[in-house]
Short mmCIF file of C-alpha atoms in Angstrom, two decimals:
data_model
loop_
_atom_site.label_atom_id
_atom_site.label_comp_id
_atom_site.label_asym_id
_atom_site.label_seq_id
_atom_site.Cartn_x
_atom_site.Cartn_y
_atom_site.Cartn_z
CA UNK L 1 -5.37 31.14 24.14
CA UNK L 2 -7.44 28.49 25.72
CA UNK L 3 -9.10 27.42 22.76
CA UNK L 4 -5.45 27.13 20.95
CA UNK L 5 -4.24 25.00 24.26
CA UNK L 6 -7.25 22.87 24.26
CA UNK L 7 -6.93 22.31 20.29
CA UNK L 8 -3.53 21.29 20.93
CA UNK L 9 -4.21 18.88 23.79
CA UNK L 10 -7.31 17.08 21.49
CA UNK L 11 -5.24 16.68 19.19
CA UNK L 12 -2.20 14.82 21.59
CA UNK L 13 -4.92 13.01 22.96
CA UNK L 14 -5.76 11.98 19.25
CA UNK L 15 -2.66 11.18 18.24
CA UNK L 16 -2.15 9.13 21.23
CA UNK L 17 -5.26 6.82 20.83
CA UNK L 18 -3.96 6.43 17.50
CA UNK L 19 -0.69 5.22 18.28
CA UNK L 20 -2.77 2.54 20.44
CA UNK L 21 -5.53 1.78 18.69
CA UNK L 22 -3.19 0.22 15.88
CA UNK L 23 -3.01 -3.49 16.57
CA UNK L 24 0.09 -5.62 15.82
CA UNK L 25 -1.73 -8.17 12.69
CA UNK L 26 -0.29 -11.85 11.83
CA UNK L 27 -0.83 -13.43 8.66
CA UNK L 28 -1.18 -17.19 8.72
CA UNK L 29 -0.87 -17.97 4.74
CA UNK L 30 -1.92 -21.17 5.39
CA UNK L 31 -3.43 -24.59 3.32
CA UNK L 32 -7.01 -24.25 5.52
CA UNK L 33 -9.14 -25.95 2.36
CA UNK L 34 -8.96 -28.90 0.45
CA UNK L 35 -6.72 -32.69 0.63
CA UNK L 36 -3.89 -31.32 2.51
CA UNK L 37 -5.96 -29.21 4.87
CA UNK L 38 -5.51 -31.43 7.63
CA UNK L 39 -1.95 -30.10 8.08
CA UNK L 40 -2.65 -26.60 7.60
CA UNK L 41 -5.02 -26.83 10.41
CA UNK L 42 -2.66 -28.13 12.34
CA UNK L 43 -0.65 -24.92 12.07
CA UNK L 44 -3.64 -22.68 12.33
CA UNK L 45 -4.34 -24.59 15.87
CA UNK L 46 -0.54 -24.37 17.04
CA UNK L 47 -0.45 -20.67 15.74
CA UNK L 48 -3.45 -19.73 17.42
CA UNK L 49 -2.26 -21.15 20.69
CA UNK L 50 0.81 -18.70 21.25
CA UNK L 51 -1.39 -15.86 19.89
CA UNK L 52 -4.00 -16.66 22.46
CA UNK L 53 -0.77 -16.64 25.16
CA UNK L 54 0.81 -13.50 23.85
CA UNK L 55 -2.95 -11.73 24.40
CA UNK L 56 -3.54 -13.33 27.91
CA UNK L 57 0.33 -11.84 28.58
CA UNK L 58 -1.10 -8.03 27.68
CA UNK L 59 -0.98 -8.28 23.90
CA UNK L 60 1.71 -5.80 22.51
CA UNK L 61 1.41 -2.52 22.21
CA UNK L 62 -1.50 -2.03 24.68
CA UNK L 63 -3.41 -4.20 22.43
CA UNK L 64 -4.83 -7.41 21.73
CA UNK L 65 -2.44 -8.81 18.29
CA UNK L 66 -5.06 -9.59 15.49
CA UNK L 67 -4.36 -13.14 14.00
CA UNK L 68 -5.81 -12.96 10.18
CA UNK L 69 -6.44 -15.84 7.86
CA UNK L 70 -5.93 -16.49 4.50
CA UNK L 71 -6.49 -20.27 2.34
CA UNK L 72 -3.63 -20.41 0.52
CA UNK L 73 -5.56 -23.57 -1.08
CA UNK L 74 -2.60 -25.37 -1.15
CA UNK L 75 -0.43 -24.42 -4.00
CA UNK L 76 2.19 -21.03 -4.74
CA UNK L 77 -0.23 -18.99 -7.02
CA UNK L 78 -2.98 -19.15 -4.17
CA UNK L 79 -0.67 -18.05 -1.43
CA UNK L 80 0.85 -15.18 -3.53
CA UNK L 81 -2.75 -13.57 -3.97
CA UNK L 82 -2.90 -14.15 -0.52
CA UNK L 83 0.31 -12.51 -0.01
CA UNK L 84 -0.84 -9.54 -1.79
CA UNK L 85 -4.39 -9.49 0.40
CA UNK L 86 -2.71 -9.81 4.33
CA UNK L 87 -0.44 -6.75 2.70
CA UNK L 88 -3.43 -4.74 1.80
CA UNK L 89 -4.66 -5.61 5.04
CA UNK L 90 -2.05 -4.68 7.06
CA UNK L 91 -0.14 -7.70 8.15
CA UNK L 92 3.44 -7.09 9.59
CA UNK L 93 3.88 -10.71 10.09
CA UNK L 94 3.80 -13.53 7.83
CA UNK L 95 3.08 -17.15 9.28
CA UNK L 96 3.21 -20.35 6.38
CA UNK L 97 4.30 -23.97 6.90
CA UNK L 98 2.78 -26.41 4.85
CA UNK L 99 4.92 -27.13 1.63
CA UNK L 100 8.17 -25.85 0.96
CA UNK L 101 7.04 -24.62 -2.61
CA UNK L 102 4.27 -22.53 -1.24
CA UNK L 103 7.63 -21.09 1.14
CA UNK L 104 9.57 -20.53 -1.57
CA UNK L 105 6.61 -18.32 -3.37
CA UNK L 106 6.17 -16.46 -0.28
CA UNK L 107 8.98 -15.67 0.47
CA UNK L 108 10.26 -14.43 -3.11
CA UNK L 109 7.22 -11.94 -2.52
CA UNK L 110 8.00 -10.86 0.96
CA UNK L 111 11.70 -10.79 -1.09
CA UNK L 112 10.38 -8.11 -3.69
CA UNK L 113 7.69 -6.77 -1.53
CA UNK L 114 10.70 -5.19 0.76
CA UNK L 115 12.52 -3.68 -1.84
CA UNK L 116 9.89 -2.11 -3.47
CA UNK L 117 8.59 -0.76 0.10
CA UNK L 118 11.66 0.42 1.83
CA UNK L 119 10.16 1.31 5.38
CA UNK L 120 7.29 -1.18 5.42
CA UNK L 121 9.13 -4.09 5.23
CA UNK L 122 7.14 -7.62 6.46
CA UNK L 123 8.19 -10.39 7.67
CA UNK L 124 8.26 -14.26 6.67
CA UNK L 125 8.11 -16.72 9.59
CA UNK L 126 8.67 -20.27 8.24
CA UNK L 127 6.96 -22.61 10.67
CA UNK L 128 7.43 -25.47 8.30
CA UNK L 129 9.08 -25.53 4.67
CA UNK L 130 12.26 -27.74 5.08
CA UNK L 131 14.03 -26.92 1.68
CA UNK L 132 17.76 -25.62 2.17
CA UNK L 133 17.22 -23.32 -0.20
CA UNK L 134 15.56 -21.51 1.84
CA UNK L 135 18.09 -20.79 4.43
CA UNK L 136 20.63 -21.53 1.21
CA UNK L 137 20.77 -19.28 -1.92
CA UNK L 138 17.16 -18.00 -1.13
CA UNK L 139 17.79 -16.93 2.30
CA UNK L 140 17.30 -13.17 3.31
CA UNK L 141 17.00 -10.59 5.92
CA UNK L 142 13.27 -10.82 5.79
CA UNK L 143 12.83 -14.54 6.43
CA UNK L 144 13.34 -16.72 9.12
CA UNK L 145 12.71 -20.82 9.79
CA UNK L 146 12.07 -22.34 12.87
CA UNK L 147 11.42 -25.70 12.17
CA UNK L 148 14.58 -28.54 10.92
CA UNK L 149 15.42 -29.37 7.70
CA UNK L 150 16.58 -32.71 5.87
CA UNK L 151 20.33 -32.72 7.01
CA UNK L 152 19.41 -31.80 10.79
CA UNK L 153 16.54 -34.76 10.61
CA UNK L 154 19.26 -37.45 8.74
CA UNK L 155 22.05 -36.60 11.05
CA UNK L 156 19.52 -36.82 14.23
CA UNK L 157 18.13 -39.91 12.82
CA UNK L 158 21.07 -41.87 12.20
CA UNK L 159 23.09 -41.68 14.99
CA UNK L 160 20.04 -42.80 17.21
CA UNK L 161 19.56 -45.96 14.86
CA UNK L 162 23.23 -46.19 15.24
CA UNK L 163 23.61 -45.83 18.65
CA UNK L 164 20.61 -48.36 18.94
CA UNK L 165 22.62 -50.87 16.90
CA UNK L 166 19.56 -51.17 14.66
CA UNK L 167 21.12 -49.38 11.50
CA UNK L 168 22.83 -51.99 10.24
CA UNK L 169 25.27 -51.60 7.32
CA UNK L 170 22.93 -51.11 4.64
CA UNK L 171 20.59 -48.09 3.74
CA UNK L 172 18.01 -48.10 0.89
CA UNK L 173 16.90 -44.55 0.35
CA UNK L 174 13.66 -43.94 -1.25
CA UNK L 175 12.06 -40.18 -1.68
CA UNK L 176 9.69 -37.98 -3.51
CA UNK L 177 10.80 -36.40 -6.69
CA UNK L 178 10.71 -32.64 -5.44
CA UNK L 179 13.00 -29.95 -3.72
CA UNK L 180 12.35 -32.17 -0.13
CA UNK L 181 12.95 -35.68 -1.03
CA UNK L 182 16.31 -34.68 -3.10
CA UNK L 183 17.41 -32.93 -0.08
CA UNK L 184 16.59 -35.88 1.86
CA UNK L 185 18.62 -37.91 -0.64
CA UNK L 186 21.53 -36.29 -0.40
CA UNK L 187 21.47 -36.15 3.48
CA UNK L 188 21.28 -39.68 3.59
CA UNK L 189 24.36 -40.01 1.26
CA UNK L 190 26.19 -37.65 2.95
CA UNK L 191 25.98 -39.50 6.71
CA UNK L 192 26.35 -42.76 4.95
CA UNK L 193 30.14 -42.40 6.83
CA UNK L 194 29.32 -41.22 10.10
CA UNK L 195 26.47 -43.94 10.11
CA UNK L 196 28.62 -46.95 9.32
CA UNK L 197 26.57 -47.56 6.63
CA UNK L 198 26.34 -48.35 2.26
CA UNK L 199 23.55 -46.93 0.57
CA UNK L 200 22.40 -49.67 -1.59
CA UNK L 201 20.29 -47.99 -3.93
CA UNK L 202 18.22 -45.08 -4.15
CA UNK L 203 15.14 -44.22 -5.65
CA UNK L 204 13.06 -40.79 -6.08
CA UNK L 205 9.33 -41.00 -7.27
CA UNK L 206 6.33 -38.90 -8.04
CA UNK L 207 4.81 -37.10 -4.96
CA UNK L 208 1.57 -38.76 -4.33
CA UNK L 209 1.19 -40.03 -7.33
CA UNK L 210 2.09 -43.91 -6.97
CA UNK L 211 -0.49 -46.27 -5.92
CA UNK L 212 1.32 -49.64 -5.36
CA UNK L 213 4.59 -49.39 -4.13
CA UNK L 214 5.37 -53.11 -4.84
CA UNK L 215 7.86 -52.97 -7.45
CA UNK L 216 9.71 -50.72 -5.60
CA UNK L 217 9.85 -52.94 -2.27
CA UNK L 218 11.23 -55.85 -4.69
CA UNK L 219 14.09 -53.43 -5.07
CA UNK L 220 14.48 -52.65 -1.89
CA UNK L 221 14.07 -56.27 -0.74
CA UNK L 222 16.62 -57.31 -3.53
CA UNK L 223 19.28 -54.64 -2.11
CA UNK L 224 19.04 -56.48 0.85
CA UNK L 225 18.96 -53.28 2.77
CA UNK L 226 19.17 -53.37 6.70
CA UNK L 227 16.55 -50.21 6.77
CA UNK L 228 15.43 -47.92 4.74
CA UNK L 229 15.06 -44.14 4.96
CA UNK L 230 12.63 -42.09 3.24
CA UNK L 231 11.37 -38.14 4.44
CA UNK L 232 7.67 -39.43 2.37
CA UNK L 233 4.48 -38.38 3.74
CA UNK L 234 1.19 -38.65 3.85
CA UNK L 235 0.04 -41.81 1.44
CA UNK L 236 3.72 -42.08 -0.12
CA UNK L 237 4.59 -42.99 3.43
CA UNK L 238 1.52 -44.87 4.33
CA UNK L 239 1.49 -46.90 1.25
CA UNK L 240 5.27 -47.63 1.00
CA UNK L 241 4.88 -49.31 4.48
CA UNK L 242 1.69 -51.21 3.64
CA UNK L 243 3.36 -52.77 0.46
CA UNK L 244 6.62 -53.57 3.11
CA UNK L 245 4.23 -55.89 4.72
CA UNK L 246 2.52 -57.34 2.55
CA UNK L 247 5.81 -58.12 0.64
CA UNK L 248 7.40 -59.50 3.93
CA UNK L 249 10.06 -56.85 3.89
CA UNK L 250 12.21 -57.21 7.04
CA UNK L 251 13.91 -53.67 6.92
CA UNK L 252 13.42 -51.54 9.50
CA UNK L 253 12.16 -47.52 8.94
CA UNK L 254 13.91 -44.06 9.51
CA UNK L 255 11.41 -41.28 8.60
CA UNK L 256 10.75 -38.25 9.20
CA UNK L 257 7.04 -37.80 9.42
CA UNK L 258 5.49 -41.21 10.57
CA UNK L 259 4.09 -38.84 13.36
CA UNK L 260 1.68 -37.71 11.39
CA UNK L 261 -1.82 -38.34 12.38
CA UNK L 262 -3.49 -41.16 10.79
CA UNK L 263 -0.05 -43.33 9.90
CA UNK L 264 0.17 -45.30 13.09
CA UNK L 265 -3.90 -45.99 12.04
CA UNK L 266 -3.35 -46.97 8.66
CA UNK L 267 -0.17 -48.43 9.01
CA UNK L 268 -1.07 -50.93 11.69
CA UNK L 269 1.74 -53.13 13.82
CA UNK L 270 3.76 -52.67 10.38
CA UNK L 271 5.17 -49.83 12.02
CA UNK L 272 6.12 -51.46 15.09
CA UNK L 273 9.88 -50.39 15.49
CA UNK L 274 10.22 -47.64 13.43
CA UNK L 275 11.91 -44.87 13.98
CA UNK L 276 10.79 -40.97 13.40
CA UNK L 277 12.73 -37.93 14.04
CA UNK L 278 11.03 -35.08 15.03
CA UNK L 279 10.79 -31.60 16.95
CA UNK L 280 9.05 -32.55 19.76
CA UNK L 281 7.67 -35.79 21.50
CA UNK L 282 5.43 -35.42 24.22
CA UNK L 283 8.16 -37.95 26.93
CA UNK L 284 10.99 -36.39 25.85
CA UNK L 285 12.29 -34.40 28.27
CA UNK L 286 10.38 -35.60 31.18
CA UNK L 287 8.20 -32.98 33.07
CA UNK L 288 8.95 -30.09 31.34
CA UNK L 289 7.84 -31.57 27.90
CA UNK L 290 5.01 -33.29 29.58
CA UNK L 291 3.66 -30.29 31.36
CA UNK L 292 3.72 -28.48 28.11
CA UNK L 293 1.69 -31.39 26.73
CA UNK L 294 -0.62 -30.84 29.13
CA UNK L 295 -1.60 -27.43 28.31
CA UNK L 296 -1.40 -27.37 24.89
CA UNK L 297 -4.23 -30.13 25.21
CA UNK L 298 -6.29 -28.53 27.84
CA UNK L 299 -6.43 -25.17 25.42
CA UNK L 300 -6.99 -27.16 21.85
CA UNK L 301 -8.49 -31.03 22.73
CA UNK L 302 -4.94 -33.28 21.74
CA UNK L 303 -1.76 -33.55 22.37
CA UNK L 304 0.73 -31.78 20.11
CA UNK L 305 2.03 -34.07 17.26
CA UNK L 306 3.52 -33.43 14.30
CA UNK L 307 4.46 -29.96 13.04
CA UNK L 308 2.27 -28.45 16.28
CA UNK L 309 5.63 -28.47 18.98
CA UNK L 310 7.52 -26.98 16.65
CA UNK L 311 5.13 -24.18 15.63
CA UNK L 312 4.70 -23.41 19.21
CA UNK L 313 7.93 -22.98 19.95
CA UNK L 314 8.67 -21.22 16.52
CA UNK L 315 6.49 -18.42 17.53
CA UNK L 316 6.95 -18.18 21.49
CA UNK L 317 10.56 -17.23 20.40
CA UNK L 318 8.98 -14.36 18.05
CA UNK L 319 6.78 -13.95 21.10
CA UNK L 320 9.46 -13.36 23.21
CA UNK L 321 11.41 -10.95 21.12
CA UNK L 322 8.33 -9.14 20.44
CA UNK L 323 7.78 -8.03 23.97
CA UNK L 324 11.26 -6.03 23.87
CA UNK L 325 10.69 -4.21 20.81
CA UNK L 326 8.61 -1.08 21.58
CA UNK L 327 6.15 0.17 19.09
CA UNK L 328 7.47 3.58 16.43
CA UNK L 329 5.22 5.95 15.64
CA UNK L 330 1.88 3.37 16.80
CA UNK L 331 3.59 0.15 15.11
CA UNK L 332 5.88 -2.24 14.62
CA UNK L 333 9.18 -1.54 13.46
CA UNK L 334 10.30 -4.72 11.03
CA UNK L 335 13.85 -4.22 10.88
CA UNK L 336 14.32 -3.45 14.34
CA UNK L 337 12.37 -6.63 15.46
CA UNK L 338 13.81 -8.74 12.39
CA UNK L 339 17.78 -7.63 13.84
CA UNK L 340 16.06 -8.39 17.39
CA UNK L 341 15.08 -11.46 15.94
CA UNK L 342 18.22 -13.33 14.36
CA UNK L 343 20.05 -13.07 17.80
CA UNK L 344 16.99 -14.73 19.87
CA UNK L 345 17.69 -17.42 22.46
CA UNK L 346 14.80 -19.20 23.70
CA UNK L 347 14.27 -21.99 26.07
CA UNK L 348 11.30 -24.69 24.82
CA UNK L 349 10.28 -27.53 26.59
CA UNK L 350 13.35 -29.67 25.34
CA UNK L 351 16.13 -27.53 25.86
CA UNK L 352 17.55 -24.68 24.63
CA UNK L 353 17.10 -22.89 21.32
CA UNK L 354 18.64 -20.00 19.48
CA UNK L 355 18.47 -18.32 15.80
CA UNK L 356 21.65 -17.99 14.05
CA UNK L 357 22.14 -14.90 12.33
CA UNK L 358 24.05 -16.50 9.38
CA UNK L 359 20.97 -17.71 7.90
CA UNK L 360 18.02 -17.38 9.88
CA UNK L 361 17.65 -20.96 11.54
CA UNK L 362 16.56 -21.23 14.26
CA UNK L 363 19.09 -24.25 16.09
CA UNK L 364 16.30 -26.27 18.09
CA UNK L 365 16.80 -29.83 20.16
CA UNK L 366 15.55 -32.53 17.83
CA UNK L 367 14.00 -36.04 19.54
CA UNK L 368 14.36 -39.28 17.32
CA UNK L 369 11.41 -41.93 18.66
CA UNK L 370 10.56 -45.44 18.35
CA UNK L 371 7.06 -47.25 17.00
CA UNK L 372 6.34 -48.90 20.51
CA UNK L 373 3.70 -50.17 22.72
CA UNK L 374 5.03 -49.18 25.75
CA UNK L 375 4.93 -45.71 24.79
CA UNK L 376 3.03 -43.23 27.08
CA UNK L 377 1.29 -41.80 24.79
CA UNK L 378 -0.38 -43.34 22.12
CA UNK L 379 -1.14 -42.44 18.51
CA UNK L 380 -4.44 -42.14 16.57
CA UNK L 381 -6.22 -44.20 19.43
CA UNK L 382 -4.19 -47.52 18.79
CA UNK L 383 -2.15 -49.17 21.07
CA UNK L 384 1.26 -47.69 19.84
CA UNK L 385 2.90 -44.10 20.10
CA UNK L 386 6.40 -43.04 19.68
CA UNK L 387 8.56 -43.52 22.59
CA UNK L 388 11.98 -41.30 23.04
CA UNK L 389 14.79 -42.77 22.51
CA UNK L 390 17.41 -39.48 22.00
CA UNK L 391 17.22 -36.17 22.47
CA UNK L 392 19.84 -33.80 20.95
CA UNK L 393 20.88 -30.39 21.93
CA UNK L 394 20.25 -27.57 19.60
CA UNK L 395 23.76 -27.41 18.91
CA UNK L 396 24.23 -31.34 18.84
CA UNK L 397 21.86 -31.65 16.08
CA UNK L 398 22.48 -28.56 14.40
CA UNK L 399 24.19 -28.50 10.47
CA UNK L 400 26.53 -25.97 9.18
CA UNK L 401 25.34 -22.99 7.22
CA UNK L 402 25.20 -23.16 3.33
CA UNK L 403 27.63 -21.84 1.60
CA UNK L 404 25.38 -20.35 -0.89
CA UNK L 405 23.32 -18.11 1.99
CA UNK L 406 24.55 -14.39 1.31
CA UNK L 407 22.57 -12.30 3.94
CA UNK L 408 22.29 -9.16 3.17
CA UNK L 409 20.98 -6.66 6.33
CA UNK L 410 19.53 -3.38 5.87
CA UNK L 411 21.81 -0.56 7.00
#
C-alpha cells in the first residue's frame, strides 16, 4: 500500500515540477541583420527592457519568461520561416515591429496557424506596423497593435501645427509608394478640413529608391505650399530635407519619424522648426515621462527615441494583463489572455491607455514636438532635440474603427 501511495505522490510531485518548469517564451520576429537593423535593434532593446521588468517582478508562472530571437532579415519570406521556427520552439507570444509588410506576413501566419491548431493558438503583438489594414480588413482575434497609425499621427499632427498657427493654408503631401505612405496620403486629404488647409499637390515615390529629391522640391516650391507633410523615413526623409535646403525651400515639415536617430545629424539646422508626431517624447508630461526616461537609460545607455516608448509601453500593458491570467495545465492559455487582453487599460508615462476590443488598438496619448534648441534633450549629440508642444489624450487622438475590421472571437 505504501509503495502504491508513494508512486502516487512521485508522480504529483512530477507533475507538479512540470507544470512549473514550463516557462512562458516570447518571440521577437525581428529585422536584427542587415541596412534596416538599426531599427530592429531598437525593438529588441525596448522589448528586452519590459522582459527584464516582468522577471525582476517574479516572472510568470513561478518562472523566469524566456525572450527568443529570430532575424527576420528584413523582408516577409524571412520572418515567415521564422514564424514557423519560434512555433517549433514553443513561442506563445509573437513580438514584430519593423515594416508593416513583414506584419502583414506574420500575421496571415499566426491567422492560419490558429485555425489549423485549435487549442494552441499564438499570439501577434504589433509593436510597430502602422498599415490600417491591419486593424482594417486584416484584423483578427489573434493580433493586436500598440503603436499609432497614419490617421492617429495626421490628425495629432495637424491640429498642433494648427493650433501653432504655423500650418498655413497650403499642404504639399509627398510619400512613399507602399501600403504606409498611401495611408499617409489619404490622412492628409482627409484632415485637409479640420486643418484649414488645400492640399496643393501630392506626390508618392519609390521607397528608398530616389537619390536627389530636387525635381520634386521644384514642385513643391512651385505649389507654393505653406508646409509639407510626408510619413518618409530613413534617407527618403533625410534626403527630401537636404534637397529643401539646398533649393531654398521655405516650407515648414510635419512628419512622422524625424525622431529617428541620425536625422537631426544628417539633417543639420534644416530641421530647425519642424514638427514630428510621435508616441512618446522624453518632456512631455513632465516628471512622470522624465522619470521613465531616466530608467529606461540607466538599464540600456540612451534615452528612449523613436519606436522604443512605444514598445515599452506596448508590452507593460501585455505585462500587466499577463500577471492576472493564471497558468492551465503548466501554460499559458491564449484565448483567455488574448479576451484578457482586448479590454486592457493601462496607465504609461503620458496618460492613460486602453485596447479597444473592436479592432485590437491599443488608444495611446500621442505628443506632436518641435525641431528646437531649447529642447531638454537633445538629439544625436547636436544642439537640437524635439521639444513638446501637445500632448493628446488617448481618446483625443484616437480614430474611429474601420469599417472593414470583422472580429471574429473564439467561442
Amino acid at each position: 500500500m505504501s509503495r502504491v501511495r508513494n508512486t502516487v505522490l512521485a508522480s504529483a510531485v512530477a507533475v507538479g515540477a512540470s507544470a512549473q518548469a514550463a516557462p512562458l517564451k516570447i518571440g521577437l520576429v525581428e529585422t536584427l541583420s542587415g541596412s534596416q537593423a538599426s531599427t530592429g535593434l531598437m525593438f529588441k532593446t525596448a522589448t528586452r527592457y519590459v522582459i527584464d521588468q516582468i522577471n525582476a517582478a517574479g516572472g510568470w508562472n513561478g518562472e523566469p519568461v524566456q525572450l527568443v530571437e529570430y532575424d527576420n532579415q528584413g523582408g516577409p519570406a524571412g520572418a515567415s520561416d521564422k514564424v514557423k521556427a519560434a512555433l517549433a520552439d514553443g513561442v506563445q507570444l509573437i513580438v514584430q515591429g519593423s515594416s508593416s509588410a513583414v506584419s502583414g506576413q506574420i500575421t496571415e501566419d499566426v491567422r492560419k496557424y490558429n485555425l489549423r491548431n485549435p487549442g494552441k493558438e499564438v499570439v501577434f503583438l504589433n509593436v510597430g506596423g502602422e498599415a490600417l489594414e491591419l486593424t482594417g480588413d486584416k484584423c483578427h482575434f489573434y493580433h493586436f497593435r500598440f503603436n499609432p497609425n497614419a490617421q492617429v499621427r495626421v490628425k495629432a499632427l495637424v491640429s498642433a501645427m494648427k493650433q501653432d498657427k504655423v500650418l498655413g493654408g497650403k499642404v504639399y503631401s509627398i510619400n512613399q509608394n507602399y501600403s504606409w505612405g498611401q495611408d499617409m496620403q489619404a490622412a492628409i486629404l482627409a484632415n485637409a478640413g479640420a486643418g484649414g488647409y488645400q492640399v496643393v499637390g501630392e506626390t508618392l515615390h519609390d521607397v528608398n529608391k530616389i537619390q536627389d529629391f530636387a525635381p520634386y522640391v521644384n514642385k513643391i516650391a512651385e505649389s507654393k505650399a505653406d508646409t509639407v507633410i510626408t510619413g518618409n523615413w530613413s534617407n527618403d526623409l533625410l534626403l527630401l530635407m537636404k534637397a529643401s535646403k539646398a533649393g531654398g525651400l521655405r516650407a515648414r515639415f510635419g512628419t512622422t519619424f524625424l525622431d529617428q536617430p541620425g536625422n537631426i545629424a544628417n539633417a543639420g539646422e534644416v530641421a530647425l522648426g519642424a514638427y514630428v508626431v510621435h508616441a512618446f517624447n522624453s518632456d512631455a508630461n513632465g516628471k512622470e515621462s522624465e522619470q521613465f526616461a531616466e530608467d529606461y537609460k540607466s538599464k540600456t545607455g540612451h534615452y528612449p527615441v523613436y519606436v522604443e516608448g512605444q514598445t515599452v509601453f506596448g508590452l507593460q500593458v501585455v505585462a500587466s494583463v499577463l500577471k492576472g491570467v493564471k497558468a492551465q495545465n503548466g501554460k499559458l492559455n491564449t484565448n483567455t489572455f488574448a479576451k484578457a487582453l482586448e479590454t486592457a487599460k493601462f496607465k504609461t508615462p503620458l496618460g492613460e491607455s486602453e485596447m479597444r476590443a473592436a479592432d485590437h488598438q491599443l488608444l495611446l496619448p500621442i505628443a506632436v514636438s518641435e525641431v528646437r534648441k531649447d529642447a531638454r534633450y537633445k538629439a544625436d549629440n547636436t544642439d537640437m532635440g524635439f521639444k513638446t508642444v501637445r500632448l493628446f489624450t488617448a481618446q483625443e487622438a484616437a480614430a474611429p474603427v474601420q469599417a472593414s475590421c470583422k472580429m471574429q472571437r473564439p467561442n
